[in-house]
CSV table of C-alpha atoms in Angstrom, one decimal:
chain,number,residue,atom,x,y,z
A,64,MET,CA,20.9,4.2,5.4
A,65,ARG,CA,21.8,4.9,2.3
A,66,PRO,CA,21.3,8.1,0.0
A,67,ALA,CA,19.6,7.6,-3.0
A,68,GLU,CA,20.3,9.3,-6.2
A,69,PHE,CA,16.9,11.3,-6.5
A,70,ALA,CA,17.0,15.7,-7.1
A,71,PRO,CA,14.1,17.0,-8.1
A,72,PRO,CA,13.9,20.3,-10.1
A,73,TRP,CA,13.5,23.3,-7.5
A,74,TRP,CA,9.9,23.2,-8.5
A,75,LEU,CA,9.1,20.1,-7.7
A,76,ARG,CA,11.1,20.4,-3.6
A,77,ASP,CA,7.9,20.9,-2.4
A,78,ALA,CA,6.6,17.5,0.0
A,79,HIS,CA,2.7,18.4,-0.9
A,80,ILE,CA,3.1,19.0,-4.1
A,81,GLN,CA,5.4,15.4,-4.6
A,82,THR,CA,2.6,14.3,-2.9
A,83,VAL,CA,-0.6,15.6,-4.6
A,84,LEU,CA,0.9,15.0,-7.8
A,85,GLY,CA,2.1,11.4,-7.4
A,86,THR,CA,-1.3,9.8,-6.8
A,87,SER,CA,-2.9,12.8,-9.4
A,88,PRO,CA,-5.3,11.6,-12.3
A,89,LEU,CA,-2.2,12.2,-14.6
A,90,ARG,CA,0.0,9.6,-13.6
A,91,ARG,CA,-2.9,7.5,-13.3
A,92,TYR,CA,-3.1,7.8,-17.2
A,93,LEU,CA,0.6,7.8,-17.9
A,94,GLY,CA,0.4,4.1,-16.2
A,95,GLN,CA,-2.3,3.0,-18.2
A,96,ARG,CA,-0.6,4.4,-21.3
A,97,ARG,CA,3.1,2.6,-20.4
A,98,LEU,CA,1.0,-1.1,-19.8
A,99,ALA,CA,-0.1,-1.0,-23.0
A,100,ALA,CA,3.0,0.5,-24.2
A,101,ARG,CA,4.4,-2.6,-23.2
A,102,GLY,CA,2.1,-4.7,-25.0
A,103,ALA,CA,0.6,-6.3,-21.4
A,104,ARG,CA,-1.4,-9.0,-21.0
A,105,THR,CA,-4.1,-8.3,-18.3
A,106,THR,CA,-6.7,-10.6,-16.7
A,107,PRO,CA,-8.9,-9.7,-14.0
A,108,HIS,CA,-9.3,-12.9,-11.2
A,109,LEU,CA,-11.1,-13.3,-7.5
A,110,ILE,CA,-8.7,-15.0,-5.5
A,111,ASP,CA,-9.2,-17.2,-2.3
A,112,ALA,CA,-8.2,-16.4,0.7
A,113,GLY,CA,-9.0,-18.6,3.1
A,114,ASP,CA,-11.7,-18.7,5.5
A,115,GLY,CA,-14.2,-17.5,2.7
A,116,VAL,CA,-12.4,-14.7,2.3
A,117,ARG,CA,-12.5,-13.6,-2.0
A,118,LEU,CA,-9.3,-10.6,-2.6
A,119,SER,CA,-9.2,-9.5,-6.1
A,120,GLY,CA,-7.0,-8.5,-8.4
A,121,LEU,CA,-5.4,-8.1,-11.7
A,122,HIS,CA,-2.7,-10.6,-13.3
A,123,ASP,CA,0.4,-8.5,-16.1
A,124,GLU,CA,2.6,-10.4,-18.1
A,125,PRO,CA,5.0,-9.6,-20.5
A,126,GLY,CA,2.6,-9.6,-24.2
A,127,ASP,CA,5.6,-13.1,-25.5
A,128,GLY,CA,4.0,-14.7,-22.4
A,129,ALA,CA,7.6,-15.1,-20.9
A,130,SER,CA,8.6,-13.7,-17.3
A,131,LYS,CA,11.8,-13.8,-14.7
A,132,GLY,CA,9.3,-14.7,-12.1
A,133,LEU,CA,5.8,-13.2,-10.4
A,134,ALA,CA,5.9,-9.8,-8.3
A,135,LEU,CA,3.5,-9.2,-5.9
A,136,LEU,CA,2.0,-5.5,-6.0
A,137,LEU,CA,0.0,-4.0,-2.6
A,138,HIS,CA,-1.3,-0.2,-3.1
A,139,GLY,CA,-2.2,1.5,0.1
A,140,TRP,CA,-4.7,2.5,2.5
A,141,GLU,CA,-7.5,3.6,0.0
A,142,GLY,CA,-6.1,2.7,-3.3
A,143,SER,CA,-6.1,0.3,-5.6
A,144,VAL,CA,-4.9,-2.0,-8.4
A,145,ASP,CA,-5.5,0.8,-11.0
A,146,SER,CA,-3.7,3.7,-8.2
A,147,SER,CA,-1.0,5.5,-10.7
A,148,TYR,CA,1.9,3.7,-8.6
A,149,MET,CA,0.4,0.4,-8.9
A,150,ARG,CA,0.5,0.7,-12.4
A,151,LEU,CA,3.1,2.0,-13.4
A,152,THR,CA,4.9,-0.1,-11.1
A,153,ALA,CA,4.0,-2.7,-13.1
A,154,ALA,CA,5.0,-1.3,-16.0
A,155,GLU,CA,8.3,-0.9,-15.0
A,156,LEU,CA,8.5,-4.4,-13.8
A,157,LEU,CA,7.0,-5.8,-17.5
A,158,ALA,CA,9.7,-3.8,-18.9
A,159,ARG,CA,12.8,-5.9,-17.3
A,160,GLY,CA,10.7,-8.9,-17.9
A,161,TRP,CA,8.4,-10.0,-15.1
A,162,SER,CA,4.8,-10.5,-14.3
A,163,THR,CA,3.0,-9.6,-11.6
A,164,PHE,CA,-0.3,-9.4,-9.1
A,165,ARG,CA,-1.8,-6.6,-8.8
A,166,LEU,CA,-4.2,-7.6,-5.3
A,167,ASN,CA,-6.8,-5.3,-4.1
A,168,PHE,CA,-7.2,-5.4,-0.3
A,169,ARG,CA,-10.3,-6.4,0.8
A,170,ASP,CA,-13.4,-3.0,0.2
A,171,HIS,CA,-10.6,-1.8,-1.9
A,172,GLY,CA,-11.4,-1.0,-5.9
A,173,ASP,CA,-14.9,-2.9,-6.8
A,174,SER,CA,-13.9,-5.6,-4.5
A,175,HIS,CA,-16.7,-4.4,-1.6
A,176,HIS,CA,-19.4,-6.6,-2.1
A,177,LEU,CA,-16.8,-10.4,-2.2
A,178,ASN,CA,-16.8,-10.2,1.3
A,179,GLU,CA,-19.5,-9.4,4.3
A,180,GLN,CA,-17.1,-7.8,6.9
A,181,ILE,CA,-15.4,-4.3,6.7
A,182,PHE,CA,-11.4,-4.3,6.0
A,183,HIS,CA,-8.7,-2.9,9.2
A,184,SER,CA,-5.8,-3.0,8.8
A,185,ASN,CA,-4.9,-6.0,10.8
A,186,ARG,CA,-6.1,-8.5,8.0
A,187,ILE,CA,-2.7,-10.0,7.3
A,188,ASP,CA,-3.8,-13.3,7.3
A,189,GLU,CA,-6.4,-13.4,4.6
A,190,VAL,CA,-2.7,-11.8,2.8
A,191,VAL,CA,-0.4,-13.9,3.7
A,192,ARG,CA,-3.2,-17.1,2.4
A,193,ALA,CA,-4.0,-14.8,-0.6
A,194,ALA,CA,-0.2,-14.0,-0.9
A,195,LEU,CA,0.0,-18.4,-1.2
A,196,GLU,CA,-2.8,-18.7,-3.3
A,197,VAL,CA,-1.4,-16.4,-6.3
A,198,ALA,CA,1.7,-18.1,-6.1
A,199,ARG,CA,0.2,-21.7,-6.4
A,200,ARG,CA,-2.1,-19.8,-9.7
A,201,PHE,CA,0.6,-18.2,-11.1
A,202,PRO,CA,3.6,-20.7,-10.4
A,203,ALA,CA,7.4,-19.7,-10.7
A,204,ASP,CA,11.1,-19.6,-9.8
A,205,ARG,CA,11.2,-16.4,-8.6
A,206,MET,CA,8.5,-14.5,-6.3
A,207,VAL,CA,9.0,-10.9,-5.3
A,208,ALA,CA,6.6,-8.5,-3.5
A,209,ALA,CA,6.4,-4.8,-3.1
A,210,GLY,CA,4.3,-2.4,-2.1
A,211,TYR,CA,2.8,1.7,-1.0
A,212,SER,CA,2.2,3.1,2.3
A,213,LEU,CA,0.0,1.0,4.2
A,214,GLY,CA,0.8,-1.0,1.3
A,215,GLY,CA,4.3,-1.2,2.3
A,216,ASN,CA,3.3,-2.1,5.9
A,217,PHE,CA,1.6,-5.2,4.8
A,218,THR,CA,4.4,-6.4,2.5
A,219,LEU,CA,7.1,-6.1,5.3
A,220,ARG,CA,4.4,-8.1,7.4
A,221,LEU,CA,4.0,-10.5,4.7
A,222,ALA,CA,7.8,-11.1,5.1
A,223,LEU,CA,7.6,-11.6,8.8
A,224,ARG,CA,5.3,-14.1,8.0
A,225,ALA,CA,6.1,-16.1,4.9
A,226,SER,CA,8.8,-18.8,6.5
A,227,ALA,CA,6.2,-20.2,8.7
A,228,ALA,CA,3.2,-19.8,6.1
A,229,GLY,CA,5.5,-21.6,3.9
A,230,LEU,CA,5.7,-18.6,0.9
A,231,ARG,CA,8.9,-18.4,-0.8
A,232,LEU,CA,10.0,-14.7,-1.6
A,233,GLU,CA,13.1,-13.5,-2.7
A,234,ARG,CA,13.4,-9.9,-1.5
A,235,VAL,CA,10.9,-7.1,-1.6
A,236,ALA,CA,10.3,-3.7,-1.3
A,237,ALA,CA,8.4,-1.2,0.9
A,238,VAL,CA,7.6,2.7,-0.5
A,239,CYS,CA,7.0,5.0,2.7
A,240,PRO,CA,5.6,2.6,4.3
A,241,VAL,CA,3.1,3.1,7.3
A,242,LEU,CA,5.3,1.9,10.8
A,243,ASP,CA,3.7,3.9,13.8
A,244,PRO,CA,-0.3,3.8,12.8
A,245,ALA,CA,-0.2,6.0,15.7
A,246,LYS,CA,2.2,8.4,15.1
A,247,THR,CA,1.0,8.4,11.3
A,248,MET,CA,-2.3,9.7,12.5
A,249,HIS,CA,-1.0,12.2,14.7
A,250,ALA,CA,0.7,13.2,12.0
A,251,MET,CA,-3.0,13.9,9.6
A,252,ASP,CA,-4.5,15.4,12.4
A,253,ARG,CA,-1.9,17.8,13.4
A,254,GLY,CA,-0.2,18.6,9.7
A,255,PHE,CA,-1.7,19.9,6.3
A,256,GLY,CA,-5.6,19.6,6.1
A,257,LEU,CA,-5.4,18.0,3.1
A,258,TYR,CA,-4.4,14.7,3.9
A,259,ARG,CA,-6.5,14.3,6.3
A,260,ARG,CA,-9.8,15.2,4.7
A,261,TYR,CA,-8.7,13.3,1.3
A,262,PHE,CA,-8.3,9.8,3.2
A,263,GLU,CA,-11.6,11.3,5.7
A,264,HIS,CA,-14.2,11.6,2.4
A,265,LYS,CA,-12.6,7.9,0.3
A,266,TRP,CA,-12.7,6.5,3.5
A,267,ARG,CA,-16.5,7.4,4.3
A,268,VAL,CA,-17.3,6.5,-0.1
A,269,SER,CA,-16.3,3.3,1.2
A,270,LEU,CA,-17.9,2.8,4.5
A,271,MET,CA,-21.3,4.1,2.7
A,272,ARG,CA,-20.5,2.0,-0.1
A,273,LYS,CA,-20.4,-0.9,2.4
A,274,ARG,CA,-23.5,-0.1,4.3
A,275,GLU,CA,-25.5,-0.4,1.2
A,276,LEU,CA,-24.1,-3.3,0.7
A,277,PHE,CA,-25.1,-4.9,3.8
A,278,PRO,CA,-26.8,-2.2,6.1
A,279,HIS,CA,-27.3,-5.3,8.6
A,280,LEU,CA,-24.0,-5.4,9.7
A,281,LEU,CA,-22.7,-1.6,9.8
A,282,HIS,CA,-25.4,0.2,11.6
A,283,LEU,CA,-23.2,2.8,10.1
A,284,ASP,CA,-26.0,6.0,10.8
A,285,ASP,CA,-24.7,9.5,9.1
A,286,ARG,CA,-23.9,10.9,12.2
A,287,THR,CA,-21.5,8.2,13.4
A,288,LEU,CA,-20.0,8.6,9.4
A,289,SER,CA,-19.4,12.2,9.5
A,290,GLN,CA,-17.2,12.2,12.3
A,291,ARG,CA,-12.9,12.8,12.2
A,292,LEU,CA,-10.7,10.4,11.4
A,293,ARG,CA,-9.8,9.2,15.0
A,294,PRO,CA,-13.0,8.6,16.6
A,295,LEU,CA,-14.5,6.6,13.9
A,296,THR,CA,-11.6,4.7,13.5
A,297,GLU,CA,-12.1,3.9,17.3
A,298,TRP,CA,-15.5,3.4,17.2
A,299,LEU,CA,-15.1,0.6,14.0
A,300,VAL,CA,-12.6,-0.8,16.2
A,301,GLU,CA,-14.7,-1.2,19.0
A,302,ARG,CA,-17.6,-2.4,17.2
A,303,HIS,CA,-16.1,-4.7,14.3
A,304,THR,CA,-13.1,-6.1,15.7
A,305,ASP,CA,-11.6,-8.1,18.2
A,306,PHE,CA,-9.0,-5.3,19.6
A,307,GLY,CA,-11.3,-3.1,22.1
A,308,THR,CA,-9.3,-0.4,22.4
A,309,LEU,CA,-8.1,1.9,19.4
A,310,GLU,CA,-4.6,1.7,20.8
A,311,ASN,CA,-4.2,-2.5,20.6
A,312,TYR,CA,-5.5,-1.9,17.1
A,313,PHE,CA,-2.7,0.3,16.1
A,314,ASP,CA,-0.2,-2.0,18.7
A,315,GLY,CA,-1.1,-5.1,16.1
A,316,TYR,CA,0.3,-3.8,12.9
A,317,THR,CA,3.2,-1.5,14.0
A,318,LEU,CA,6.5,-2.1,12.3
A,319,ALA,CA,8.1,1.1,15.0
A,320,GLY,CA,11.1,-0.1,17.4
A,321,ASP,CA,12.4,-3.9,16.7
A,322,ARG,CA,9.5,-5.6,14.9
A,323,LEU,CA,11.3,-5.8,11.8
A,324,ALA,CA,14.8,-7.1,13.8
A,325,ALA,CA,13.6,-10.5,13.0
A,326,LEU,CA,13.1,-10.4,9.2
A,327,ASP,CA,14.7,-12.8,7.8
A,328,VAL,CA,13.7,-11.9,4.1
A,329,PRO,CA,15.9,-9.3,2.5
A,330,ALA,CA,14.3,-6.4,2.4
A,331,GLU,CA,14.7,-2.3,1.0
A,332,ILE,CA,12.8,0.9,2.7
A,333,LEU,CA,12.6,4.2,0.9
A,334,THR,CA,11.0,6.7,2.0
A,335,ALA,CA,11.2,10.9,2.5
A,336,ALA,CA,12.6,13.1,5.4
A,337,ASP,CA,9.9,15.5,4.3
A,338,ASP,CA,7.7,12.8,4.0
A,339,PRO,CA,4.2,14.8,5.5
A,340,VAL,CA,2.1,11.7,6.4
A,341,ILE,CA,4.7,9.4,8.1
A,342,PRO,CA,7.1,10.9,10.6
A,343,VAL,CA,11.3,10.4,9.4
A,344,ASP,CA,12.1,9.7,12.9
A,345,ASP,CA,9.5,6.2,13.1
A,346,PHE,CA,12.1,5.2,10.2
A,347,GLU,CA,15.3,7.2,12.1
A,348,GLN,CA,14.6,4.7,15.2
A,349,LEU,CA,14.4,1.6,13.4
A,350,THR,CA,16.4,-1.7,14.8
A,351,LEU,CA,16.9,-3.2,11.2
A,352,ALA,CA,17.4,-7.2,10.4
A,353,PRO,CA,21.4,-8.0,8.6
A,354,SER,CA,19.7,-8.4,5.3
A,355,THR,CA,17.4,-4.9,5.3
A,356,ARG,CA,18.5,-2.0,3.6
A,357,LEU,CA,16.8,1.3,4.8
A,358,THR,CA,17.0,4.5,2.2
A,359,ILE,CA,16.0,8.0,3.2
A,360,THR,CA,16.2,10.8,0.6
A,361,PRO,CA,15.6,14.7,1.6
A,362,ARG,CA,12.4,15.4,-0.5
A,363,GLY,CA,10.2,13.1,-2.6
A,364,GLY,CA,7.1,14.1,0.4
A,365,HIS,CA,4.7,10.6,0.7
A,366,CYS,CA,5.2,8.1,-2.1
A,367,GLY,CA,5.8,11.2,-4.4
A,368,PHE,CA,9.7,10.6,-5.9
A,369,LEU,CA,8.6,12.7,-9.1
A,370,ARG,CA,11.3,13.7,-11.2
A,371,ASN,CA,10.1,15.9,-14.1
A,372,ALA,CA,6.8,17.5,-15.6
A,373,ARG,CA,7.1,14.2,-17.6
A,374,LEU,CA,5.7,12.8,-13.9
A,375,ASP,CA,8.2,10.1,-13.9
A,376,GLY,CA,8.4,8.9,-10.7
A,377,PHE,CA,12.2,7.6,-8.5
A,378,GLY,CA,9.7,5.0,-6.6
A,379,GLU,CA,8.5,3.1,-9.2
A,380,GLN,CA,12.0,3.0,-10.8
A,381,TRP,CA,13.4,1.8,-7.6
A,382,VAL,CA,10.5,-0.8,-6.4
A,383,ALA,CA,11.8,-1.8,-10.4
A,384,GLY,CA,16.0,-2.6,-9.7
A,385,VAL,CA,15.5,-3.7,-6.2
A,386,LEU,CA,13.2,-6.4,-6.8
A,387,ASP,CA,14.8,-7.6,-10.5
A,388,ARG,CA,18.4,-8.0,-8.5
A,389,PRO,CA,19.6,-11.9,-9.5
A,390,ALA,CA,18.9,-14.2,-6.8
A,391,GLY,CA,21.1,-14.0,-3.9
A,392,ALA,CA,22.8,-10.3,-4.6
């Protein structure tokens, strides 16, 4: 574990202010402006993720067409390729000479129509296959990956499977990754209700969209949809996955304990001690591989890490700095 140079001004030290402002529309607009200022050439793509699964994404490349390599970026739950941190991280990497591919998970962004079955957090196999297809479609000498929140969890699981899948990943970075989903849900249930209500609302809207497109699959009536986060998750796990119980489902994608000890891809993890969604205890109890480094800042909230009134983020600058290190460093 090592410290990070992140010291926000006094009025930005509150974890909730950091968390809420970090995903604000102002930051999304800032990301759009910075991508434009970099002269990025952005093109949409459909990615064949195997077994009939299609995922969508955006490829960003420097205006001159030259790049050091390709960075795969993964968003958080109910985020998308257009989330503020995705745009801003892409802009930071473009400024350093990288191309990026921002991948939507299934049922995120405007992609609900692409697949009949719903998204859940154990759909790592299709993300691995999508990463392989992205690498094939946009060949580069160097490939790296990064993700935020649930996307950080997916990034680390992608790295765990990379060697066996034949995916050549040089390095990965994860910001505030979900480690123990059971504890994360407990923190949202027992903590500041704003976050639980935020995710409940976004998930309901997503499921309603899915119901409109595939009414024969979900059998999801308004009464079921009105449930709180935990019972709604349990309902969907029992009826739309093979896990049987919520506990088995959570165990399928937890990274707690020694799950990361076997990681053979160099990795860096950034989190904040005051994260209101993911308990810092989860990180302090990890058993890490020798090539994995953990950074815990005293402040930053959940994927916030805002530096100043311009809403510049330490998180996206940290990701770009980690991924841009010379190969083998």
